[in-house]
PDB file of C-alpha atoms in Angstrom:
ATOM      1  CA  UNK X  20     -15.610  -2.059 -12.221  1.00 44.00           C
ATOM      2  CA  UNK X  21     -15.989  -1.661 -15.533  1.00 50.00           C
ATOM      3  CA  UNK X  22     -19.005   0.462 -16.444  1.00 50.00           C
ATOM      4  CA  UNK X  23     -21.152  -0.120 -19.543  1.00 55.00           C
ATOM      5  CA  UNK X  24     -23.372   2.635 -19.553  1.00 71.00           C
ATOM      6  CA  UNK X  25     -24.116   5.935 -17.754  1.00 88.00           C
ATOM      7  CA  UNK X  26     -25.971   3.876 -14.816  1.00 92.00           C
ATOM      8  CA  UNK X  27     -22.280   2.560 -13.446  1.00 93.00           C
ATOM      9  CA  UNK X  28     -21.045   5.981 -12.998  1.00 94.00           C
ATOM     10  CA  UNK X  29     -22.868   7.091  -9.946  1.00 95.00           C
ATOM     11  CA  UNK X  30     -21.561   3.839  -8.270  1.00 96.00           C
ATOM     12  CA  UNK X  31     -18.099   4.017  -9.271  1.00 95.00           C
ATOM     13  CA  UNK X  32     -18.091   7.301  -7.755  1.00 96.00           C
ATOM     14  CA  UNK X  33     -18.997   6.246  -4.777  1.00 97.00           C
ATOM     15  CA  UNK X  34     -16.940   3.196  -4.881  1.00 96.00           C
ATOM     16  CA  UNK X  35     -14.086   5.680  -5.090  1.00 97.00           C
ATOM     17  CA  UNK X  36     -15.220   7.791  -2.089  1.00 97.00           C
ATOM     18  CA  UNK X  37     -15.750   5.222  -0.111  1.00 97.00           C
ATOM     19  CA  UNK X  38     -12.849   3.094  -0.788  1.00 97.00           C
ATOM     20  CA  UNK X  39     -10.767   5.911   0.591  1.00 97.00           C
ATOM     21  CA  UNK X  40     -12.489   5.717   3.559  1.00 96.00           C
ATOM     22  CA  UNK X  41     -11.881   2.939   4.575  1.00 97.00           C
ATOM     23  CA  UNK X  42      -8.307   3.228   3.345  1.00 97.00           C
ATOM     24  CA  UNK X  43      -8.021   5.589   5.781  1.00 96.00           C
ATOM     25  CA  UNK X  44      -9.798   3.629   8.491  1.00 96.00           C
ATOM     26  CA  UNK X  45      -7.142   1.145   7.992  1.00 96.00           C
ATOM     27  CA  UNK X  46      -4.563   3.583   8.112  1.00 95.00           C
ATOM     28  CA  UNK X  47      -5.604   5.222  11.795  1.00 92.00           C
ATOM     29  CA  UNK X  48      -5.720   1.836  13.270  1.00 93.00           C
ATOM     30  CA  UNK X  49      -2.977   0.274  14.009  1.00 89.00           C
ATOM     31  CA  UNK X  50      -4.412  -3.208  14.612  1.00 90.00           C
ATOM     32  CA  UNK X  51      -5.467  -4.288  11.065  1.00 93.00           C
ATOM     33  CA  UNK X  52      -6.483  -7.274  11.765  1.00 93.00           C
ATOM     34  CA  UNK X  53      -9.361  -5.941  14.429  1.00 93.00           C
ATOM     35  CA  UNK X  54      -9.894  -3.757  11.675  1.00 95.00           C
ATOM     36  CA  UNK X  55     -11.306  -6.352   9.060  1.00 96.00           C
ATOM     37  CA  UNK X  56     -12.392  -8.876  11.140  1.00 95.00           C
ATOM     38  CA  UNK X  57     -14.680  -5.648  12.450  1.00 96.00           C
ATOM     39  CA  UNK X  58     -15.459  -4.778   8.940  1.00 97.00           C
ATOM     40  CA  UNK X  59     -16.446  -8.483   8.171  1.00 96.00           C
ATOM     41  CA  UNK X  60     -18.621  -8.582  10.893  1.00 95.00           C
ATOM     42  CA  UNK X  61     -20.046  -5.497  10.459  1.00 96.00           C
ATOM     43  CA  UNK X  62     -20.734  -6.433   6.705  1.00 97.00           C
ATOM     44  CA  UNK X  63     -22.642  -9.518   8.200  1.00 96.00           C
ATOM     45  CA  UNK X  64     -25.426  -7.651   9.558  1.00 96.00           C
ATOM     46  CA  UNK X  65     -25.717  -5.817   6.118  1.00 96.00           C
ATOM     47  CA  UNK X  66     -25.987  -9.265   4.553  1.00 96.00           C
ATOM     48  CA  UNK X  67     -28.778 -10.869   6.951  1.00 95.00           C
ATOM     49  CA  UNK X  68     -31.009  -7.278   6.449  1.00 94.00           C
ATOM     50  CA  UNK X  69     -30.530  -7.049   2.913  1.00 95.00           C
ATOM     51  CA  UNK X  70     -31.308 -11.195   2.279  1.00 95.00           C
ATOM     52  CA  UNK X  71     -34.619  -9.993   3.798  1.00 95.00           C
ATOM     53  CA  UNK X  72     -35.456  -6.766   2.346  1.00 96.00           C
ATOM     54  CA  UNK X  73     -34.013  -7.491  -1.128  1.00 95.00           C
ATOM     55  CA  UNK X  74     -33.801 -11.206  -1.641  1.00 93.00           C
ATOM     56  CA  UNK X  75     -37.120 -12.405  -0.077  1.00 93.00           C
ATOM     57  CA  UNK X  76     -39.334  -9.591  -0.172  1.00 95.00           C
ATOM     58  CA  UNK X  77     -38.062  -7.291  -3.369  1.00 95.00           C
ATOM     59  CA  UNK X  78     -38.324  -4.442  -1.542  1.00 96.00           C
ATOM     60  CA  UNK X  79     -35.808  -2.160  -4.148  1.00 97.00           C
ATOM     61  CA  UNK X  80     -34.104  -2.868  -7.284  1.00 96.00           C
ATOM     62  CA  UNK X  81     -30.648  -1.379  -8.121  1.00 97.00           C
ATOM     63  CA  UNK X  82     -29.575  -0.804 -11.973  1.00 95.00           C
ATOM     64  CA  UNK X  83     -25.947  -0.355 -12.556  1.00 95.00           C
ATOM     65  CA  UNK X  84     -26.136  -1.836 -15.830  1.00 93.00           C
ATOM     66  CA  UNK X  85     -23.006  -3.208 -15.203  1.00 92.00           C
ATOM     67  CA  UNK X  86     -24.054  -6.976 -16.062  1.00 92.00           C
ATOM     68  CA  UNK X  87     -26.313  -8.284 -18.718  1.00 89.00           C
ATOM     69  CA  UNK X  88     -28.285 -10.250 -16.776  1.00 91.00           C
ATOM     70  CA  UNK X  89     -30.966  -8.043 -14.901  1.00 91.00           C
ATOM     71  CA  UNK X  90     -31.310 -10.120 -11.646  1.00 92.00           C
ATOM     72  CA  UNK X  91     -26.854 -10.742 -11.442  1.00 93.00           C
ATOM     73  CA  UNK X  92     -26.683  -6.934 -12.024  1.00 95.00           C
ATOM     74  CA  UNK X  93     -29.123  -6.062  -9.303  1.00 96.00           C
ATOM     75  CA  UNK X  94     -27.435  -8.091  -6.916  1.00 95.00           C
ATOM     76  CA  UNK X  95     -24.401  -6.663  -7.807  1.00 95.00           C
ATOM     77  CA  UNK X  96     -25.820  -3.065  -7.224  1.00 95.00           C
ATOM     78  CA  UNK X  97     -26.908  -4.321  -3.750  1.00 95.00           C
ATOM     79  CA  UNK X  98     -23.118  -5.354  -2.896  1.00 95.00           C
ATOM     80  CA  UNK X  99     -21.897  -2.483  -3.880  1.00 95.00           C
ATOM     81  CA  UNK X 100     -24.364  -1.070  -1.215  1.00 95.00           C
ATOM     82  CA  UNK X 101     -23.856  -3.615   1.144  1.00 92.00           C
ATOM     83  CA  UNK X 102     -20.279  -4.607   1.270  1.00 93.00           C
ATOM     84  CA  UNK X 103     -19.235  -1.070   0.338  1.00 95.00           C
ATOM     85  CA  UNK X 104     -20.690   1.607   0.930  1.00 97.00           C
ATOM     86  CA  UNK X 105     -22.468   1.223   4.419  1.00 97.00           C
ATOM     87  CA  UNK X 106     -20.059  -0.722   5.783  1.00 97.00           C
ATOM     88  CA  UNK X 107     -17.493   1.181   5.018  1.00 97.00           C
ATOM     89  CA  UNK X 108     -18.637   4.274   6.329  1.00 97.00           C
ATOM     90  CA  UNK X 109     -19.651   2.629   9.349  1.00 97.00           C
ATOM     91  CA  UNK X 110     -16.032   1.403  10.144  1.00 97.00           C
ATOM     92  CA  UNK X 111     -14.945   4.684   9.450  1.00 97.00           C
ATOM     93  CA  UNK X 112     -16.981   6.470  11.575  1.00 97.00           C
ATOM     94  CA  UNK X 113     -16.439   4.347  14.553  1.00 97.00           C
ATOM     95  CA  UNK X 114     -12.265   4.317  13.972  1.00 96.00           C
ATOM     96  CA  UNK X 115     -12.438   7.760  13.890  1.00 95.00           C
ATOM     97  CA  UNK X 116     -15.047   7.867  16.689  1.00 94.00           C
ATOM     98  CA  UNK X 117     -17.388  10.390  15.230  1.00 93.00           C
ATOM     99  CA  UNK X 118     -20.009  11.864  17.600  1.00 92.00           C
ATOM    100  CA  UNK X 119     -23.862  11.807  17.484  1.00 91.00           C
ATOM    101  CA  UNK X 120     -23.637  15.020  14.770  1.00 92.00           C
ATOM    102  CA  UNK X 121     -21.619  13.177  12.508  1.00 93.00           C
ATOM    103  CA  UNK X 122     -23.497   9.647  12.335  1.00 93.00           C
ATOM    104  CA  UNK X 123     -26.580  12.298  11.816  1.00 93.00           C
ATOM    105  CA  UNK X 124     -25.059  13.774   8.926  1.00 95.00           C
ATOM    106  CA  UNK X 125     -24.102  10.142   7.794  1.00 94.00           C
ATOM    107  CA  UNK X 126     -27.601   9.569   7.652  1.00 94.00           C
ATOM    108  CA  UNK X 127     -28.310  12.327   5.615  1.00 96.00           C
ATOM    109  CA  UNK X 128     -25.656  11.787   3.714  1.00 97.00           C
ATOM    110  CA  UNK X 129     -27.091   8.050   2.213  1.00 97.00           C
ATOM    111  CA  UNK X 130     -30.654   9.497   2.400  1.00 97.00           C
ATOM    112  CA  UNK X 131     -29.586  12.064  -0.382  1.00 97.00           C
ATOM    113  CA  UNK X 132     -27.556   9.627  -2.167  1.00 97.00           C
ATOM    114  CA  UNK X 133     -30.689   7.478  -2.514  1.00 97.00           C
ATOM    115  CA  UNK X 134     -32.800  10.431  -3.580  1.00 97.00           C
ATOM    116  CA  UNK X 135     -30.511  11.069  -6.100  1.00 97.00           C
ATOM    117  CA  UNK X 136     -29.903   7.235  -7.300  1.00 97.00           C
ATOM    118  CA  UNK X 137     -33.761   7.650  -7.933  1.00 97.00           C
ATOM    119  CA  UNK X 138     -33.855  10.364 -10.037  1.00 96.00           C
ATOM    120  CA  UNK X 139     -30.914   8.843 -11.920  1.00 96.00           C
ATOM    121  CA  UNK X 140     -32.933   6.201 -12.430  1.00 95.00           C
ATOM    122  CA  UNK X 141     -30.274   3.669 -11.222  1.00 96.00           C
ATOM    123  CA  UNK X 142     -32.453   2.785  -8.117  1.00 97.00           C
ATOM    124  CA  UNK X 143     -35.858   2.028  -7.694  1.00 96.00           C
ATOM    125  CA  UNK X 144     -38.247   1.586  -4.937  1.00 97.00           C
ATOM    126  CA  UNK X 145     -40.610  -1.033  -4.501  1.00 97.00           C
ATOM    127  CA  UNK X 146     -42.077  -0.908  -1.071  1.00 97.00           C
ATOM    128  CA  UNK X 147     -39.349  -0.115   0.377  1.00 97.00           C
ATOM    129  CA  UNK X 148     -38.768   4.154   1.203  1.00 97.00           C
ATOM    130  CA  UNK X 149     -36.178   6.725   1.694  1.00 97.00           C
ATOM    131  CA  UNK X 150     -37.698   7.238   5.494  1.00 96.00           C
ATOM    132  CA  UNK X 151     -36.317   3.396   6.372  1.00 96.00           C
ATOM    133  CA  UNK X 152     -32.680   4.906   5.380  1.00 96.00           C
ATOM    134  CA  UNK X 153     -32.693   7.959   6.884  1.00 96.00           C
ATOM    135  CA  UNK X 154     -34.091   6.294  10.260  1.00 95.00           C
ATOM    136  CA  UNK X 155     -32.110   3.135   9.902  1.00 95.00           C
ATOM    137  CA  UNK X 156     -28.314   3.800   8.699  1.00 96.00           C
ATOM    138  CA  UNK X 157     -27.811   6.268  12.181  1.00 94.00           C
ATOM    139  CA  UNK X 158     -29.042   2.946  14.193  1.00 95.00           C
ATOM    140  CA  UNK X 159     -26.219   0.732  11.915  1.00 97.00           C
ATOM    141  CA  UNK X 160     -23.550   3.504  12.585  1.00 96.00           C
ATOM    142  CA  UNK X 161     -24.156   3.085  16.725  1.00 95.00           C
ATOM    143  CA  UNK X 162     -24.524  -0.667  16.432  1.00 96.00           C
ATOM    144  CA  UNK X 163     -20.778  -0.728  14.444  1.00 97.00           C
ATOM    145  CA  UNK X 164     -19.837   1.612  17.613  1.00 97.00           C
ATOM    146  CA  UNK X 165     -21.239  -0.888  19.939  1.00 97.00           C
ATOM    147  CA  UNK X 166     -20.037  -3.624  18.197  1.00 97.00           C
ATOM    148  CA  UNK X 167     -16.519  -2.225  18.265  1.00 97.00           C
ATOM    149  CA  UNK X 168     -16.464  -1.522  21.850  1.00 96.00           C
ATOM    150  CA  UNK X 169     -17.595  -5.367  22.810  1.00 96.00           C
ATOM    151  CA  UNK X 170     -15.273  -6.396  19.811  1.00 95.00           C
ATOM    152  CA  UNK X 171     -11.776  -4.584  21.329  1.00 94.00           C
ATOM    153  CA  UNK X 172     -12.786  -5.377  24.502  1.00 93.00           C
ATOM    154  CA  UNK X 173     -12.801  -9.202  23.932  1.00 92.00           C
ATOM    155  CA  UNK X 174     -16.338  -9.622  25.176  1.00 94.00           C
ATOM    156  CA  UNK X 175     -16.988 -13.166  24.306  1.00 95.00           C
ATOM    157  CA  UNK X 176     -20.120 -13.171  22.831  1.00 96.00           C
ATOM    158  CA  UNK X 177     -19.675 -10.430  20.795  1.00 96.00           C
ATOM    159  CA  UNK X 178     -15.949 -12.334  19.699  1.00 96.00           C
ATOM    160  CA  UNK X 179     -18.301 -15.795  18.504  1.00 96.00           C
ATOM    161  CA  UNK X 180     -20.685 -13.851  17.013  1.00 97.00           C
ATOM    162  CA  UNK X 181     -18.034 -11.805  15.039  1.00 97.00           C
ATOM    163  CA  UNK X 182     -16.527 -15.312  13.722  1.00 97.00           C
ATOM    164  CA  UNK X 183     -19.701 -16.903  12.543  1.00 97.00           C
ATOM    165  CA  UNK X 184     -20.501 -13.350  10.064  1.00 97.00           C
ATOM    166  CA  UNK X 185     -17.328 -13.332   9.035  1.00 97.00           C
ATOM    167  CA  UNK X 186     -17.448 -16.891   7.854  1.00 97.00           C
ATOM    168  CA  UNK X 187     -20.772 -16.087   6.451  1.00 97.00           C
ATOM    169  CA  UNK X 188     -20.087 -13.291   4.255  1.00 97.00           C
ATOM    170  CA  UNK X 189     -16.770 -14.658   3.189  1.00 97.00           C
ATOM    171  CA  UNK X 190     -18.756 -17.728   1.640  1.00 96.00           C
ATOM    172  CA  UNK X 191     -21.495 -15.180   0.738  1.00 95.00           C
ATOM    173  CA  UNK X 192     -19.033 -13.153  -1.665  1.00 95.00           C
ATOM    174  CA  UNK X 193     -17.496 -15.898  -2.637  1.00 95.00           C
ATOM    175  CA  UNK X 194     -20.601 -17.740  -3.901  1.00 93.00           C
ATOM    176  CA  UNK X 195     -21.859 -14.113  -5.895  1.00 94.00           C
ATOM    177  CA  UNK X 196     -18.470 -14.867  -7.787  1.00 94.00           C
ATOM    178  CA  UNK X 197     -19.046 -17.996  -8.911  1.00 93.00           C
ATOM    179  CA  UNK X 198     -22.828 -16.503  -9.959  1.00 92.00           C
ATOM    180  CA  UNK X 199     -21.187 -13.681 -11.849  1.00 92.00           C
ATOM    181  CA  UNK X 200     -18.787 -15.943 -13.783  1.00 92.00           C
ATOM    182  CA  UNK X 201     -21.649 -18.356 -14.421  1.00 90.00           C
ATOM    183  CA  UNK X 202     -19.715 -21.491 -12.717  1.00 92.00           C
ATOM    184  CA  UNK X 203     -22.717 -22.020  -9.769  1.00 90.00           C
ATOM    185  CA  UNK X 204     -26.515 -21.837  -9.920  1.00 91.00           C
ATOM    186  CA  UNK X 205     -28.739 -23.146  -7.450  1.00 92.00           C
ATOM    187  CA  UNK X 206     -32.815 -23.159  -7.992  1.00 88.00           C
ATOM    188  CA  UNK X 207     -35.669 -26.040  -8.705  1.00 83.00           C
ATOM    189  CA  UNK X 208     -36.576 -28.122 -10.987  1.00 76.00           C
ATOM    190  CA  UNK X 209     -34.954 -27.711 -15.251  1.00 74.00           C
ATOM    191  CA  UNK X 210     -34.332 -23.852 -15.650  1.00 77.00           C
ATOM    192  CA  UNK X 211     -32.629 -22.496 -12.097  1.00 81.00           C
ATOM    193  CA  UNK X 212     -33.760 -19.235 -12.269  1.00 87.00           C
ATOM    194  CA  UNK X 213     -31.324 -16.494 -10.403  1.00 89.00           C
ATOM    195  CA  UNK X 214     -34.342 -15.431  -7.899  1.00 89.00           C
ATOM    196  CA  UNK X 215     -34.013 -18.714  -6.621  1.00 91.00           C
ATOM    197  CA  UNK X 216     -30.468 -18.626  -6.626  1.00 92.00           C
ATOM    198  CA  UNK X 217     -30.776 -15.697  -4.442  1.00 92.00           C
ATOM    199  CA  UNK X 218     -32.824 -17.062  -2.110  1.00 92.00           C
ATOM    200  CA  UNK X 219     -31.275 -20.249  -1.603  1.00 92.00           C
ATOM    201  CA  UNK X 220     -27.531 -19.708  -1.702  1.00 93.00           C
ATOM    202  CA  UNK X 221     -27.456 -17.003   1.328  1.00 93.00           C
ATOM    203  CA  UNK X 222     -29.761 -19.888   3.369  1.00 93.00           C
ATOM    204  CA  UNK X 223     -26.710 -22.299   2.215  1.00 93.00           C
ATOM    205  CA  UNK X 224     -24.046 -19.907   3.274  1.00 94.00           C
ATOM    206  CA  UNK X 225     -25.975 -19.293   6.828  1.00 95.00           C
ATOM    207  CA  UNK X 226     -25.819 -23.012   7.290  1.00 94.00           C
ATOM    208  CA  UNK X 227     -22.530 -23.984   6.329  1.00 95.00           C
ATOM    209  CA  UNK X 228     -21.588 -21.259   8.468  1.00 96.00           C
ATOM    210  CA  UNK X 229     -23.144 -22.154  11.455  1.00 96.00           C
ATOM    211  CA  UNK X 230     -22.080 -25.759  11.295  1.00 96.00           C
ATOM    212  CA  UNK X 231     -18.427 -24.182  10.387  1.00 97.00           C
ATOM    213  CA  UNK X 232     -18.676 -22.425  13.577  1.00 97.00           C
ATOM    214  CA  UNK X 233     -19.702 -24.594  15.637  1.00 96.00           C
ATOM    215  CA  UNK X 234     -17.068 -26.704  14.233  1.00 96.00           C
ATOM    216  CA  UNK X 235     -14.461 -24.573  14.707  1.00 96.00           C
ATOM    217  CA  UNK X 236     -15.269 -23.322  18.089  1.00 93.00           C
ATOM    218  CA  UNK X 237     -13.339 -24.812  20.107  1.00 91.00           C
ATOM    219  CA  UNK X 238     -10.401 -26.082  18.308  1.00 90.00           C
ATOM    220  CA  UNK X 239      -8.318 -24.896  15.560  1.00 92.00           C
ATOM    221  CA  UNK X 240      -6.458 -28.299  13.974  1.00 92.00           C
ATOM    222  CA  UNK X 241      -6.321 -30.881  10.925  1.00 93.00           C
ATOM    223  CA  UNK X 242      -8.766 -33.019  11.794  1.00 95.00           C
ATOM    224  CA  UNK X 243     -11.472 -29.776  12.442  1.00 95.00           C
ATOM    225  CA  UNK X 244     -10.563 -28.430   8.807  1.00 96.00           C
ATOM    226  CA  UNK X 245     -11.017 -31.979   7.271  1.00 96.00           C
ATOM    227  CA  UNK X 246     -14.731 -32.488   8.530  1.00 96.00           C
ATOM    228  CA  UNK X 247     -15.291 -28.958   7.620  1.00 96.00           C
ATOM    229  CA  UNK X 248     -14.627 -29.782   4.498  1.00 95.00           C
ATOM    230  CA  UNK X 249     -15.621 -33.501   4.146  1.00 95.00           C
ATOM    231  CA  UNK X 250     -18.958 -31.665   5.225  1.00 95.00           C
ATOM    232  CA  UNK X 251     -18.863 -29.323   2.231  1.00 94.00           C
ATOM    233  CA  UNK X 252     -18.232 -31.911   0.053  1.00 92.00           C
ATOM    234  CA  UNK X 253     -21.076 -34.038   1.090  1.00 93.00           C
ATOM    235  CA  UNK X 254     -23.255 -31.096   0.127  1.00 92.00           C
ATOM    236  CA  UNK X 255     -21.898 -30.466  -2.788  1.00 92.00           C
ATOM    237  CA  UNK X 256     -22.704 -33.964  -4.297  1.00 91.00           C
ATOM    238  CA  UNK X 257     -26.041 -34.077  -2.697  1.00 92.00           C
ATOM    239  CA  UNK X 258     -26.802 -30.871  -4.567  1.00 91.00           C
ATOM    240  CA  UNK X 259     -25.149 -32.011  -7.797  1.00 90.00           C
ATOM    241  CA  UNK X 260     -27.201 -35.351  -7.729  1.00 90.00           C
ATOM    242  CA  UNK X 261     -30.644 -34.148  -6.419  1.00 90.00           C
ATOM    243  CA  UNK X 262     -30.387 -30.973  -9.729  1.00 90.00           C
ATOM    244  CA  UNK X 263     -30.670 -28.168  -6.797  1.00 91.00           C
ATOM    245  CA  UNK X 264     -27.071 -26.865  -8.169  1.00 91.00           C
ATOM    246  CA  UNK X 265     -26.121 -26.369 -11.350  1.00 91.00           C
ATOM    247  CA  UNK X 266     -22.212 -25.914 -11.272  1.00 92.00           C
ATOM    248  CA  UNK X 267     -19.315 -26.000 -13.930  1.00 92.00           C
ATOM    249  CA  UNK X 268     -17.206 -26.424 -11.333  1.00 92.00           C
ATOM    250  CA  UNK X 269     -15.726 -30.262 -10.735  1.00 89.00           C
ATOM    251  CA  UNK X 270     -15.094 -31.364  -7.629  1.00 88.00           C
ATOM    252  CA  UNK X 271     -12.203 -31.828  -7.366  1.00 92.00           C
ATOM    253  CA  UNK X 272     -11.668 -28.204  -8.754  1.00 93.00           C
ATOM    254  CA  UNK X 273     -14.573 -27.354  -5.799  1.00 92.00           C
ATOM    255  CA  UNK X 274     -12.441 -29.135  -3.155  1.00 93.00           C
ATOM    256  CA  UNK X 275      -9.526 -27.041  -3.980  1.00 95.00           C
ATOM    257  CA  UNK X 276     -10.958 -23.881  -4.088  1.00 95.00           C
ATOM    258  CA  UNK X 277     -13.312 -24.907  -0.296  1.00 95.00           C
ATOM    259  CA  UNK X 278      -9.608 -26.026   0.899  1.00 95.00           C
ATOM    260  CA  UNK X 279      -8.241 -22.615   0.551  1.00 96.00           C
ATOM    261  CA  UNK X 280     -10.989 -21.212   2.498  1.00 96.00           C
ATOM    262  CA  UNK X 281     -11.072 -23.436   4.875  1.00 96.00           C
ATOM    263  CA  UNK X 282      -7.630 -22.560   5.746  1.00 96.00           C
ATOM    264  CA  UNK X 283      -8.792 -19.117   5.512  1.00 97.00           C
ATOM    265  CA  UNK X 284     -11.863 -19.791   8.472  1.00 97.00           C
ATOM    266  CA  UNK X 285      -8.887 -21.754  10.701  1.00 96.00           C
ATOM    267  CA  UNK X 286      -6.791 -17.911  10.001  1.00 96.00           C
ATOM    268  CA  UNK X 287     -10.041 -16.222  11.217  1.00 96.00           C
ATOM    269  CA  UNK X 288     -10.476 -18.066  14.103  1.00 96.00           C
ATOM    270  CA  UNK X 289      -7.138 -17.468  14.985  1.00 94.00           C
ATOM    271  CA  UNK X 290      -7.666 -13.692  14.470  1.00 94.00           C
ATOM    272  CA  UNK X 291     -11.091 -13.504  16.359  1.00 95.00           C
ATOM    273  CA  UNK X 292     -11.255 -16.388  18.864  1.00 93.00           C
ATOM    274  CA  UNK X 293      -7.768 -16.544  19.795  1.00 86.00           C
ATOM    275  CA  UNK X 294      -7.024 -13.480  21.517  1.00 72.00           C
ATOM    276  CA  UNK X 295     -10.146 -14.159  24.638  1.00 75.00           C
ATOM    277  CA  UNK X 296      -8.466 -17.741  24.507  1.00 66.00           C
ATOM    278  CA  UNK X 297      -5.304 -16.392  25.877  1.00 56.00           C
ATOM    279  CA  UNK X 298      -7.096 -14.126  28.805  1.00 58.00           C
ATOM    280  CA  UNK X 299      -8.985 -16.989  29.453  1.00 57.00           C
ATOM    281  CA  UNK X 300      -6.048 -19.172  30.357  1.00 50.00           C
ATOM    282  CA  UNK X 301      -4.252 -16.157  32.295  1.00 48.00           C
TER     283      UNK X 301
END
């Protein structure tokens, strides 16, 4: 991260601290891949929260004054939160399998972190207050427990569910790259503004991951990962054409860079879906 004023330095600090947790999340479980396809899934219910507290409805504004642009650097505050540190801790806690105390104290925890981002002035409420963290971020913490449980225990549902917000943040992230290195804008009419890009790309990435899913679901082979992307590339043009996407990007450049993680969906699906495959046919 590189910071550009003394607005980044809270969140590198806790990028550090949190970082480590999960390092060491990884490091007491032995099953790694459980491990981030957890984390990805848990990072998905982040994502579908914050698209309507944030995105929608405006409800805080972060400042890390770590991009120019005001809306790109706000959005990049709220991944931080997000993708980082909530999730994080809440993989942590339920590797380690803290008790009711320590979730508690987790919720404290963020509650004084965002009392302090707001006298920093690096945070700043709209409608949104510190009572929804401190009563909501416990409630995460035993959902990731619950989640975890259903997850190692192959519970179908839970498995399907897992693989469709895994897909979803995956082309979430990958999408608020493209945004940051100015390659992809979506929006209406001449001048896409990056509000609208908000809006519409994690509606895009919800769909595309749905019909990925459903697409995937039940098999895993060539012809599956060509209409995924044939699919992708359909929308692409249709975006292009109509002026809802503004892109850099050429196709055949996008096609490459979809192909790659459409190979990377089949490996999740593998990961996620294939282990209650194998019980199934015992």
């Amino acid at each position: 991260m590189r910071i550009k004023s003394k607005n980044g330095i809270p969140f590198l600090i806790l990028f550090i601290i949190h970082t480590f947790l999960i390092g060491l999340a990884f490091y007491k479980n032995k099953k790694k891949k459980n491990t981030f396809t957890f984390l990805g899934s848990i990072m998905g219910f982040a994502y579908l929260l914050e698209f309507f507290v944030l995105n929608l409805f405006k409800g805080y504004k972060y400042k890390p004054n770590v991009l120019k642009n005001k809306s790109l650097d706000n959005i990049f505050g709220a991944f931080l939160s997000q993708s980082i540190f909530v999730p994080f801790t809440a993989v942590y806690l339920t590797i380690t399998k803290a008790g009711w105390g320590t979730k508690f104290l987790g919720g404290i925890y963020f509650t004084l972190v965002e009392l302090i981002f707001l006298r920093l002035g690096v945070y700043k409420h709209n409608w949104w207050r510190t009572v929804y963290t401190f009563i909501l971020i416990p409630i995460y913490f035993v959902l990731s427990d619950w989640w975890y449980y259903g997850f190692t225990k192959k519970n179908v549902i839970v498995r399907h569910i897992s693989f469709f917000l895994i897909i979803m943040v995956t082309e979430t992230n990958l999408f608020l790259i493209l945004a940051i290195l100015r390659k992809f804008r979506f929006g209406w009419g001449r001048f896409h503004a990056w509000t609208e890009h908000f809006i519409i790309t994690p509606l895009y990435s919800i769909s595309f991951s749905i019909f990925t899913y459903f697409t995937f679901k039940n098999q895993n082979d060539g012809w599956v990962k060509l209409k995924v992307l044939l699919f992708d590339a359909c929308l692409y043009q249709i975006f292009v054409k109509t002026k809802v996407l503004k892109t850099k990007i050429k196709l055949i450049n996008y096609l490459l860079i979809k192909g790659v993680m459409v190979m990377v969906y089949a490996m999740y699906r593998k990961w996620v879906l294939g282990e209650i495959e194998v019980n199934q046919s015992d």
